[in-house]
Phi, psi and omega in degrees: 000126180271105183290345176287343180262004182271139175301122183276354184290323185290336179285351178271354179291143177296317172222127176257123181263112172273076198302314187285342175267345182080026181244159168206166188281002171284343177280156174276082188295324180293325178289323182288315190256332179066217183263103180272129180253331181223142169237125179256125178253127173241161180280323187247155175299321183296320181290324176294323178296317181299312181295315180299319178298318180296318178292317182296326180299323177283317184297314183263003179055050181273122182269337181275124181286339185269069176226160180237120177267120191272144174291161183250151178061215188290149177231008181294322183257305185233158169257129178233135179231151172233126177227114183059233180259028181238134167254133173243127185218140174270139184250359181082183185265132171092167186295319184298311181295318179299318182294325176299312180295314181298320179297313184287324176296319180292324174295321176300316178300322179295316179293334177276356182059037180267130180249325184257088180224146177243133176260135176235123176251126179231130180196182178273157174211165172263133183263169174242104182053041177243136181302133178298140184092354176292155174255117182257117176258118185286133173253340173215156182233136181237160163274186186287353174260013179062039175247143181276051183221147167262129175254138179207171180238135173233119183052039177085356182256132181278137175218167178226152179229136180293127176265104188228140175245133178296120187290331176296317179294318179299311183292328180297312181287326179296314180295322176299314181298316181296327184273342188239353185234133179266055177233168176284101181258122180233156177237135181185182183272150180228146178257129175263127184244167181270350177207172184268352188247276187304312185284350177250014173071037179265119181278357184261021180294159178299316177268150178296123180290160181276355184243162178256174176300321178296322179298315184289327176296319178295321180293315179295325177296318176295322179299314179297325177296334177271005179084014181284130178252346182192169178235135172224190191256344190226352195297325185294308179294324178299309182295320181294318180293317178297320178296321182298325181257008175059051172254129175297128183229145181233141177237120178239125182237140171266124181278111186248355181205159173255120184295343178289332178234350175055040180248132170199164180233154179300323184293327182268341187303305182293324178299324177288330182282326189306316180300323179294321178294318178294323176302314180300313180300311183293325177297315179295317180296338180275351182272139184296132174079011181275309181239000000 
């Protein structure tokens, strides 16, 4: 994390409230959190719980599988856990919720004076002609026009930020996965969208879409020509924000649906996600000084 790129105004506050995490700077944050090396972001509370439980079982040497590792501080918005030098936090669905969580976690890293930290985002995605249950490790991130940029507006003015993933970090986790996991591990580009329906070519939306089945087939064909393997909800803003503050970031997705037919079931959804969650846990346990 490049602290020279951080807004210096928030550090001038007498007390800064990281409201959605339930933290503020009146607390002794360095004593509570210590030296954080990794932050894992999940979309759901349940997935953050699964990873935290797996890590805690190793950290505390718990032999009984039937235990519950509790989140810390507020739980109305996100679930946050700390195990060793790892924070696991759920960021909710979509770019807006993820950016709130990412902003407050990054401010926490700034208050901890941490410079060498890696962010890992793990969640579900819809694939393009990818076997369900595959683990997709993103090597590049696009917006819906297949550009490696996040577009946003500030005070009515449009700006863009490069969505970039550090290739050394990407290859490190990809090689670990290929060498240690007997699953279909693929590397490819992913598109981050603003919603789960229209921008991902779902014809089953509540409102009549502006496109036809032929339109979405043509769009998916162009996506594949750009090397796109999947669509998710947050990757573009996540990668762009991490790149802006120079944090190494990794995106790991469990392929739970095929965007060409948009079919999946609740019973299979979590089963498809579990290998990706376990990959994150095992990758962290393999890193020196984590547990």
